[in-house]
Amino acid sequence: MKSKEQFVHAVFESVAPKYDLMNDIISFRRHKAWRRFTMAKMKVKPGSTAIDVCCGTCDWTIDLANASGSGAIAGLDFSRNMLEYGAAKVKGRGLDDRITLVEGNAMSLPFGDDTFDYATIGFALRNVPDIAQVISEMRRVVKPGGLVVSLELSKPTWQPFKSIYYLYFQRILPMLGKLIAKRYEQYRWLPESLVNFPDHKQLAAMFASAGLDAVETYPLFGGVAALHIGRKPIPKME
């Protein structure tokens, strides 16, 4: 039997060609508005550096580079196919001199401590083998005072929207995946990946447990998604 990591890797290698289109369909194109909201909350300063963990096809990576203006940006993903699609976008926007793409593991980031001003992960934290480990790694590589940011699908809590949401994700979405991306099992994984994923309050607690402070949580679109922002503490002077 494949491990979760092996299975998820195979999923993303497979869906890379239709990934952007399916993201639009899955979120009713709301993922772009959610990312704009996130960027506004992050208040990226000119010249800032960032790592986009599990960067996929690099939409958020590119947003970070545009907001920074001159700072070095890294995008990391374990799927070579996803990175190839992302690299084409990066080159097409003339950002390949400032964005470095790395094939690597979110569980063990190949960067030193206190390297970046921001560490982001978008719609991927639910797919990693160990959520706490990834948050810890993101905290490690940001500088004191830097931000760890997760934008992720979540669990709506109010009816009747909750029932409609689960009907869509469990029954309709896999069929759309089969029809549009020719991938049924891969898109059946999406609702399954949310079953054991923490809700927005539990994830906020995990941010705090990882040693992040000033944790901010923003449920979005009735709780379908959630933004979490935590700050790496600045050591107190003795």
PDB file of C-alpha atoms in Angstrom:
ATOM      1  CA  MET A   1       0.000   0.000   0.000  1.00  0.00           C
ATOM      2  CA  LYS A   2       1.243   3.478  -0.879  1.00  0.00           C
ATOM      3  CA  SER A   3       1.985   5.942   1.885  1.00  0.00           C
ATOM      4  CA  LYS A   4      -0.041   9.159   2.004  1.00  0.00           C
ATOM      5  CA  GLU A   5       2.966  11.048   0.660  1.00  0.00           C
ATOM      6  CA  GLN A   6       3.402   8.663  -2.283  1.00  0.00           C
ATOM      7  CA  PHE A   7      -0.311   8.756  -3.080  1.00  0.00           C
ATOM      8  CA  VAL A   8      -0.564  12.548  -2.950  1.00  0.00           C
ATOM      9  CA  HIS A   9       2.571  12.867  -5.091  1.00  0.00           C
ATOM     10  CA  ALA A  10       1.012  10.617  -7.726  1.00  0.00           C
ATOM     11  CA  VAL A  11      -2.220  12.644  -7.591  1.00  0.00           C
ATOM     12  CA  PHE A  12      -0.504  15.958  -8.274  1.00  0.00           C
ATOM     13  CA  GLU A  13       1.811  14.566 -10.926  1.00  0.00           C
ATOM     14  CA  SER A  14      -1.328  13.329 -12.666  1.00  0.00           C
ATOM     15  CA  VAL A  15      -3.570  16.400 -12.376  1.00  0.00           C
ATOM     16  CA  ALA A  16      -0.945  19.043 -13.236  1.00  0.00           C
ATOM     17  CA  PRO A  17      -2.231  19.726 -16.797  1.00  0.00           C
ATOM     18  CA  LYS A  18      -5.747  20.588 -15.576  1.00  0.00           C
ATOM     19  CA  TYR A  19      -4.836  21.871 -12.111  1.00  0.00           C
ATOM     20  CA  ASP A  20      -5.523  25.562 -12.711  1.00  0.00           C
ATOM     21  CA  LEU A  21      -8.817  24.924 -14.498  1.00  0.00           C
ATOM     22  CA  MET A  22     -10.028  22.566 -11.787  1.00  0.00           C
ATOM     23  CA  ASN A  23      -9.088  25.079  -9.071  1.00  0.00           C
ATOM     24  CA  ASP A  24     -11.403  27.590 -10.735  1.00  0.00           C
ATOM     25  CA  ILE A  25     -14.202  25.035 -10.888  1.00  0.00           C
ATOM     26  CA  ILE A  26     -13.714  23.653  -7.374  1.00  0.00           C
ATOM     27  CA  SER A  27     -13.810  27.075  -5.716  1.00  0.00           C
ATOM     28  CA  PHE A  28     -16.208  28.769  -8.161  1.00  0.00           C
ATOM     29  CA  ARG A  29     -13.195  31.010  -8.960  1.00  0.00           C
ATOM     30  CA  ARG A  30     -13.183  32.249  -5.360  1.00  0.00           C
ATOM     31  CA  HIS A  31      -9.596  31.062  -4.746  1.00  0.00           C
ATOM     32  CA  LYS A  32      -8.278  34.140  -6.550  1.00  0.00           C
ATOM     33  CA  ALA A  33     -10.304  36.495  -4.337  1.00  0.00           C
ATOM     34  CA  TRP A  34      -9.186  34.572  -1.243  1.00  0.00           C
ATOM     35  CA  ARG A  35      -5.555  35.002  -2.289  1.00  0.00           C
ATOM     36  CA  ARG A  36      -6.060  38.732  -2.884  1.00  0.00           C
ATOM     37  CA  PHE A  37      -7.576  38.988   0.601  1.00  0.00           C
ATOM     38  CA  THR A  38      -4.605  37.088   2.016  1.00  0.00           C
ATOM     39  CA  MET A  39      -2.067  39.307   0.287  1.00  0.00           C
ATOM     40  CA  ALA A  40      -3.820  42.386   1.659  1.00  0.00           C
ATOM     41  CA  LYS A  41      -3.593  40.979   5.188  1.00  0.00           C
ATOM     42  CA  MET A  42       0.082  40.056   4.748  1.00  0.00           C
ATOM     43  CA  LYS A  43       1.085  43.595   3.727  1.00  0.00           C
ATOM     44  CA  VAL A  44       4.205  42.424   1.894  1.00  0.00           C
ATOM     45  CA  LYS A  45       6.866  45.103   2.091  1.00  0.00           C
ATOM     46  CA  PRO A  46       8.987  46.060  -0.947  1.00  0.00           C
ATOM     47  CA  GLY A  47      12.165  44.001  -1.114  1.00  0.00           C
ATOM     48  CA  SER A  48      10.799  41.236   1.134  1.00  0.00           C
ATOM     49  CA  THR A  49      11.835  37.628   0.656  1.00  0.00           C
ATOM     50  CA  ALA A  50       9.433  34.689   0.753  1.00  0.00           C
ATOM     51  CA  ILE A  51       9.104  30.954   0.291  1.00  0.00           C
ATOM     52  CA  ASP A  52       5.909  29.527  -1.147  1.00  0.00           C
ATOM     53  CA  VAL A  53       5.717  25.960   0.158  1.00  0.00           C
ATOM     54  CA  CYS A  54       3.880  23.421  -2.021  1.00  0.00           C
ATOM     55  CA  CYS A  55       3.779  26.147  -4.666  1.00  0.00           C
ATOM     56  CA  GLY A  56       2.099  24.027  -7.338  1.00  0.00           C
ATOM     57  CA  THR A  57       1.782  25.990 -10.579  1.00  0.00           C
ATOM     58  CA  CYS A  58       3.119  29.137  -8.877  1.00  0.00           C
ATOM     59  CA  ASP A  59       0.171  31.552  -8.863  1.00  0.00           C
ATOM     60  CA  TRP A  60       0.855  32.606  -5.271  1.00  0.00           C
ATOM     61  CA  THR A  61       4.612  32.551  -5.856  1.00  0.00           C
ATOM     62  CA  ILE A  62       4.141  35.079  -8.647  1.00  0.00           C
ATOM     63  CA  ASP A  63       1.867  37.242  -6.487  1.00  0.00           C
ATOM     64  CA  LEU A  64       4.572  37.338  -3.814  1.00  0.00           C
ATOM     65  CA  ALA A  65       7.219  38.348  -6.351  1.00  0.00           C
ATOM     66  CA  ASN A  66       5.007  41.105  -7.731  1.00  0.00           C
ATOM     67  CA  ALA A  67       4.247  42.437  -4.246  1.00  0.00           C
ATOM     68  CA  SER A  68       7.895  42.335  -3.176  1.00  0.00           C
ATOM     69  CA  GLY A  69       9.120  44.040  -6.315  1.00  0.00           C
ATOM     70  CA  SER A  70      12.788  43.196  -5.829  1.00  0.00           C
ATOM     71  CA  GLY A  71      13.126  40.502  -3.143  1.00  0.00           C
ATOM     72  CA  ALA A  72      14.151  36.916  -3.862  1.00  0.00           C
ATOM     73  CA  ILE A  73      11.248  34.449  -3.861  1.00  0.00           C
ATOM     74  CA  ALA A  74      11.464  30.649  -3.625  1.00  0.00           C
ATOM     75  CA  GLY A  75       8.779  28.213  -4.701  1.00  0.00           C
ATOM     76  CA  LEU A  76       9.020  24.630  -3.473  1.00  0.00           C
ATOM     77  CA  ASP A  77       7.008  21.593  -4.517  1.00  0.00           C
ATOM     78  CA  PHE A  78       7.537  17.844  -4.587  1.00  0.00           C
ATOM     79  CA  SER A  79       5.807  17.434  -7.966  1.00  0.00           C
ATOM     80  CA  ARG A  80       8.089  17.981 -10.938  1.00  0.00           C
ATOM     81  CA  ASN A  81       5.121  18.192 -13.294  1.00  0.00           C
ATOM     82  CA  MET A  82       3.515  20.974 -11.270  1.00  0.00           C
ATOM     83  CA  LEU A  83       6.828  22.858 -11.162  1.00  0.00           C
ATOM     84  CA  GLU A  84       7.190  22.605 -14.928  1.00  0.00           C
ATOM     85  CA  TYR A  85       3.827  24.312 -15.426  1.00  0.00           C
ATOM     86  CA  GLY A  86       4.778  26.874 -12.789  1.00  0.00           C
ATOM     87  CA  ALA A  87       8.158  27.536 -14.408  1.00  0.00           C
ATOM     88  CA  ALA A  88       6.450  28.333 -17.704  1.00  0.00           C
ATOM     89  CA  LYS A  89       4.265  30.929 -15.948  1.00  0.00           C
ATOM     90  CA  VAL A  90       7.232  32.434 -14.115  1.00  0.00           C
ATOM     91  CA  LYS A  91       9.267  32.742 -17.335  1.00  0.00           C
ATOM     92  CA  GLY A  92       6.305  34.148 -19.240  1.00  0.00           C
ATOM     93  CA  ARG A  93       6.040  36.970 -16.705  1.00  0.00           C
ATOM     94  CA  GLY A  94       9.751  37.707 -16.808  1.00  0.00           C
ATOM     95  CA  LEU A  95      10.241  36.739 -13.169  1.00  0.00           C
ATOM     96  CA  ASP A  96      12.705  33.879 -13.583  1.00  0.00           C
ATOM     97  CA  ASP A  97      15.540  36.124 -12.372  1.00  0.00           C
ATOM     98  CA  ARG A  98      13.863  36.563  -8.966  1.00  0.00           C
ATOM     99  CA  ILE A  99      11.886  33.361  -8.474  1.00  0.00           C
ATOM    100  CA  THR A 100      13.809  30.172  -7.775  1.00  0.00           C
ATOM    101  CA  LEU A 101      11.830  26.931  -8.053  1.00  0.00           C
ATOM    102  CA  VAL A 102      12.981  23.948  -6.024  1.00  0.00           C
ATOM    103  CA  GLU A 103      11.828  20.336  -6.124  1.00  0.00           C
ATOM    104  CA  GLY A 104      11.738  19.428  -2.450  1.00  0.00           C
ATOM    105  CA  ASN A 105       9.855  18.211   0.589  1.00  0.00           C
ATOM    106  CA  ALA A 106       7.725  20.505   2.775  1.00  0.00           C
ATOM    107  CA  MET A 107       8.556  18.299   5.747  1.00  0.00           C
ATOM    108  CA  SER A 108      12.245  19.201   5.491  1.00  0.00           C
ATOM    109  CA  LEU A 109      12.769  22.540   3.790  1.00  0.00           C
ATOM    110  CA  PRO A 110      16.234  22.844   2.187  1.00  0.00           C
ATOM    111  CA  PHE A 111      16.861  26.327   3.574  1.00  0.00           C
ATOM    112  CA  GLY A 112      18.610  27.653   6.649  1.00  0.00           C
ATOM    113  CA  ASP A 113      17.033  29.100   9.763  1.00  0.00           C
ATOM    114  CA  ASP A 114      15.776  32.707   9.628  1.00  0.00           C
ATOM    115  CA  THR A 115      16.030  32.991   5.830  1.00  0.00           C
ATOM    116  CA  PHE A 116      12.725  34.522   4.679  1.00  0.00           C
ATOM    117  CA  ASP A 117      10.367  37.319   5.676  1.00  0.00           C
ATOM    118  CA  TYR A 118       7.318  35.211   4.749  1.00  0.00           C
ATOM    119  CA  ALA A 119       6.493  31.527   4.390  1.00  0.00           C
ATOM    120  CA  THR A 120       3.226  30.648   2.673  1.00  0.00           C
ATOM    121  CA  ILE A 121       1.333  27.468   1.855  1.00  0.00           C
ATOM    122  CA  GLY A 122      -1.806  27.506  -0.250  1.00  0.00           C
ATOM    123  CA  PHE A 123      -4.380  24.694  -0.471  1.00  0.00           C
ATOM    124  CA  ALA A 124      -1.783  22.076   0.391  1.00  0.00           C
ATOM    125  CA  LEU A 125      -1.472  21.779   4.167  1.00  0.00           C
ATOM    126  CA  ARG A 126      -4.243  19.171   4.267  1.00  0.00           C
ATOM    127  CA  ASN A 127      -2.177  16.972   1.931  1.00  0.00           C
ATOM    128  CA  VAL A 128       1.054  16.753   3.925  1.00  0.00           C
ATOM    129  CA  PRO A 129       1.920  13.700   6.059  1.00  0.00           C
ATOM    130  CA  ASP A 130       2.473  15.760   9.242  1.00  0.00           C
ATOM    131  CA  ILE A 131       0.803  19.176   9.517  1.00  0.00           C
ATOM    132  CA  ALA A 132       2.641  20.163  12.701  1.00  0.00           C
ATOM    133  CA  GLN A 133       6.018  19.323  11.149  1.00  0.00           C
ATOM    134  CA  VAL A 134       5.353  21.488   8.093  1.00  0.00           C
ATOM    135  CA  ILE A 135       4.216  24.442  10.222  1.00  0.00           C
ATOM    136  CA  SER A 136       7.337  23.990  12.365  1.00  0.00           C
ATOM    137  CA  GLU A 137       9.564  23.976   9.281  1.00  0.00           C
ATOM    138  CA  MET A 138       7.907  27.114   7.945  1.00  0.00           C
ATOM    139  CA  ARG A 139       8.441  28.799  11.308  1.00  0.00           C
ATOM    140  CA  ARG A 140      12.094  27.731  11.288  1.00  0.00           C
ATOM    141  CA  VAL A 141      12.917  29.294   7.925  1.00  0.00           C
ATOM    142  CA  VAL A 142      11.268  32.680   8.550  1.00  0.00           C
ATOM    143  CA  LYS A 143      13.129  35.449  10.306  1.00  0.00           C
ATOM    144  CA  PRO A 144      12.088  36.638  13.778  1.00  0.00           C
ATOM    145  CA  GLY A 145       9.089  38.870  13.186  1.00  0.00           C
ATOM    146  CA  GLY A 146       8.353  37.049   9.913  1.00  0.00           C
ATOM    147  CA  LEU A 147       4.975  35.565   9.041  1.00  0.00           C
ATOM    148  CA  VAL A 148       3.814  31.993   8.463  1.00  0.00           C
ATOM    149  CA  VAL A 149       0.678  31.998   6.323  1.00  0.00           C
ATOM    150  CA  SER A 150      -1.739  29.207   5.382  1.00  0.00           C
ATOM    151  CA  LEU A 151      -4.675  29.579   2.996  1.00  0.00           C
ATOM    152  CA  GLU A 152      -6.588  26.324   2.976  1.00  0.00           C
ATOM    153  CA  LEU A 153      -9.943  24.682   2.476  1.00  0.00           C
ATOM    154  CA  SER A 154     -11.815  24.273   5.729  1.00  0.00           C
ATOM    155  CA  LYS A 155     -15.092  23.002   7.174  1.00  0.00           C
ATOM    156  CA  PRO A 156     -18.270  25.113   7.086  1.00  0.00           C
ATOM    157  CA  THR A 157     -20.209  24.977  10.328  1.00  0.00           C
ATOM    158  CA  TRP A 158     -23.687  26.329   9.584  1.00  0.00           C
ATOM    159  CA  GLN A 159     -26.639  24.653   7.938  1.00  0.00           C
ATOM    160  CA  PRO A 160     -28.006  24.343   5.284  1.00  0.00           C
ATOM    161  CA  PHE A 161     -24.790  25.449   3.591  1.00  0.00           C
ATOM    162  CA  LYS A 162     -22.808  22.683   5.303  1.00  0.00           C
ATOM    163  CA  SER A 163     -24.971  19.945   3.760  1.00  0.00           C
ATOM    164  CA  ILE A 164     -24.819  21.510   0.296  1.00  0.00           C
ATOM    165  CA  TYR A 165     -21.050  21.864   0.590  1.00  0.00           C
ATOM    166  CA  TYR A 166     -20.478  18.212   1.464  1.00  0.00           C
ATOM    167  CA  LEU A 167     -22.884  17.048  -1.252  1.00  0.00           C
ATOM    168  CA  TYR A 168     -20.903  19.033  -3.796  1.00  0.00           C
ATOM    169  CA  PHE A 169     -17.486  17.885  -2.597  1.00  0.00           C
ATOM    170  CA  GLN A 170     -18.330  14.227  -2.057  1.00  0.00           C
ATOM    171  CA  ARG A 171     -20.621  13.529  -5.003  1.00  0.00           C
ATOM    172  CA  ILE A 172     -20.405  16.224  -7.678  1.00  0.00           C
ATOM    173  CA  LEU A 173     -16.727  17.229  -7.598  1.00  0.00           C
ATOM    174  CA  PRO A 174     -15.316  13.746  -8.382  1.00  0.00           C
ATOM    175  CA  MET A 175     -17.661  13.551 -11.373  1.00  0.00           C
ATOM    176  CA  LEU A 176     -16.440  16.949 -12.599  1.00  0.00           C
ATOM    177  CA  GLY A 177     -12.889  15.681 -12.224  1.00  0.00           C
ATOM    178  CA  LYS A 178     -13.752  12.657 -14.335  1.00  0.00           C
ATOM    179  CA  LEU A 179     -15.524  14.734 -16.979  1.00  0.00           C
ATOM    180  CA  ILE A 180     -13.054  17.628 -17.286  1.00  0.00           C
ATOM    181  CA  ALA A 181      -9.685  16.320 -16.132  1.00  0.00           C
ATOM    182  CA  LYS A 182     -10.298  12.636 -16.902  1.00  0.00           C
ATOM    183  CA  ARG A 183      -9.379  11.925 -13.286  1.00  0.00           C
ATOM    184  CA  TYR A 184     -12.006  10.472 -10.935  1.00  0.00           C
ATOM    185  CA  GLU A 185     -10.002   8.891  -8.121  1.00  0.00           C
ATOM    186  CA  GLN A 186      -7.715  11.916  -7.872  1.00  0.00           C
ATOM    187  CA  TYR A 187     -10.611  14.308  -7.299  1.00  0.00           C
ATOM    188  CA  ARG A 188     -12.349  11.915  -4.953  1.00  0.00           C
ATOM    189  CA  TRP A 189      -9.259  12.469  -2.797  1.00  0.00           C
ATOM    190  CA  LEU A 190     -10.148  16.135  -2.164  1.00  0.00           C
ATOM    191  CA  PRO A 191     -13.145  15.546   0.143  1.00  0.00           C
ATOM    192  CA  GLU A 192     -11.319  12.624   1.758  1.00  0.00           C
ATOM    193  CA  SER A 193      -8.355  14.890   2.532  1.00  0.00           C
ATOM    194  CA  LEU A 194     -10.637  17.152   4.580  1.00  0.00           C
ATOM    195  CA  VAL A 195     -12.089  14.418   6.794  1.00  0.00           C
ATOM    196  CA  ASN A 196      -9.265  14.426   9.344  1.00  0.00           C
ATOM    197  CA  PHE A 197      -8.023  17.944   8.675  1.00  0.00           C
ATOM    198  CA  PRO A 198      -8.392  20.331  11.652  1.00  0.00           C
ATOM    199  CA  ASP A 199     -11.060  23.023  11.526  1.00  0.00           C
ATOM    200  CA  HIS A 200     -10.005  26.673  11.610  1.00  0.00           C
ATOM    201  CA  LYS A 201      -9.944  26.849  15.427  1.00  0.00           C
ATOM    202  CA  GLN A 202      -7.897  23.663  15.758  1.00  0.00           C
ATOM    203  CA  LEU A 203      -5.445  24.845  13.109  1.00  0.00           C
ATOM    204  CA  ALA A 204      -5.021  28.161  14.916  1.00  0.00           C
ATOM    205  CA  ALA A 205      -4.132  26.184  18.047  1.00  0.00           C
ATOM    206  CA  MET A 206      -1.539  24.242  16.043  1.00  0.00           C
ATOM    207  CA  PHE A 207       0.015  27.518  14.886  1.00  0.00           C
ATOM    208  CA  ALA A 208       0.302  28.606  18.516  1.00  0.00           C
ATOM    209  CA  SER A 209       1.716  25.221  19.551  1.00  0.00           C
ATOM    210  CA  ALA A 210       4.400  25.580  16.875  1.00  0.00           C
ATOM    211  CA  GLY A 211       5.657  28.705  18.636  1.00  0.00           C
ATOM    212  CA  LEU A 212       3.928  31.344  16.526  1.00  0.00           C
ATOM    213  CA  ASP A 213       2.270  34.298  18.198  1.00  0.00           C
ATOM    214  CA  ALA A 214      -0.293  36.956  17.230  1.00  0.00           C
ATOM    215  CA  VAL A 215      -2.169  34.209  15.337  1.00  0.00           C
ATOM    216  CA  GLU A 216      -4.961  35.582  13.156  1.00  0.00           C
ATOM    217  CA  THR A 217      -7.743  33.412  11.726  1.00  0.00           C
ATOM    218  CA  TYR A 218     -10.206  34.373   8.996  1.00  0.00           C
ATOM    219  CA  PRO A 219     -12.916  31.896   7.909  1.00  0.00           C
ATOM    220  CA  LEU A 220     -13.854  32.641   4.287  1.00  0.00           C
ATOM    221  CA  PHE A 221     -17.009  32.067   2.227  1.00  0.00           C
ATOM    222  CA  GLY A 222     -19.005  30.533   5.057  1.00  0.00           C
ATOM    223  CA  GLY A 223     -16.057  28.518   6.305  1.00  0.00           C
ATOM    224  CA  VAL A 224     -15.304  26.796   2.989  1.00  0.00           C
ATOM    225  CA  ALA A 225     -11.756  28.132   3.318  1.00  0.00           C
ATOM    226  CA  ALA A 226      -9.726  29.735   6.092  1.00  0.00           C
ATOM    227  CA  LEU A 227      -6.712  31.996   6.318  1.00  0.00           C
ATOM    228  CA  HIS A 228      -4.243  31.621   9.188  1.00  0.00           C
ATOM    229  CA  ILE A 229      -1.381  34.024   9.875  1.00  0.00           C
ATOM    230  CA  GLY A 230       1.159  33.577  12.658  1.00  0.00           C
ATOM    231  CA  ARG A 231       4.250  35.590  13.547  1.00  0.00           C
ATOM    232  CA  LYS A 232       7.611  34.177  14.564  1.00  0.00           C
ATOM    233  CA  PRO A 233       8.438  35.873  17.874  1.00  0.00           C
ATOM    234  CA  ILE A 234      11.278  38.341  18.105  1.00  0.00           C
ATOM    235  CA  PRO A 235      13.650  37.270  20.915  1.00  0.00           C
ATOM    236  CA  LYS A 236      13.552  39.588  23.893  1.00  0.00           C
ATOM    237  CA  MET A 237      16.709  41.447  24.720  1.00  0.00           C
ATOM    238  CA  GLU A 238      18.297  40.425  27.999  1.00  0.00           C
TER     239      GLU A 238
END
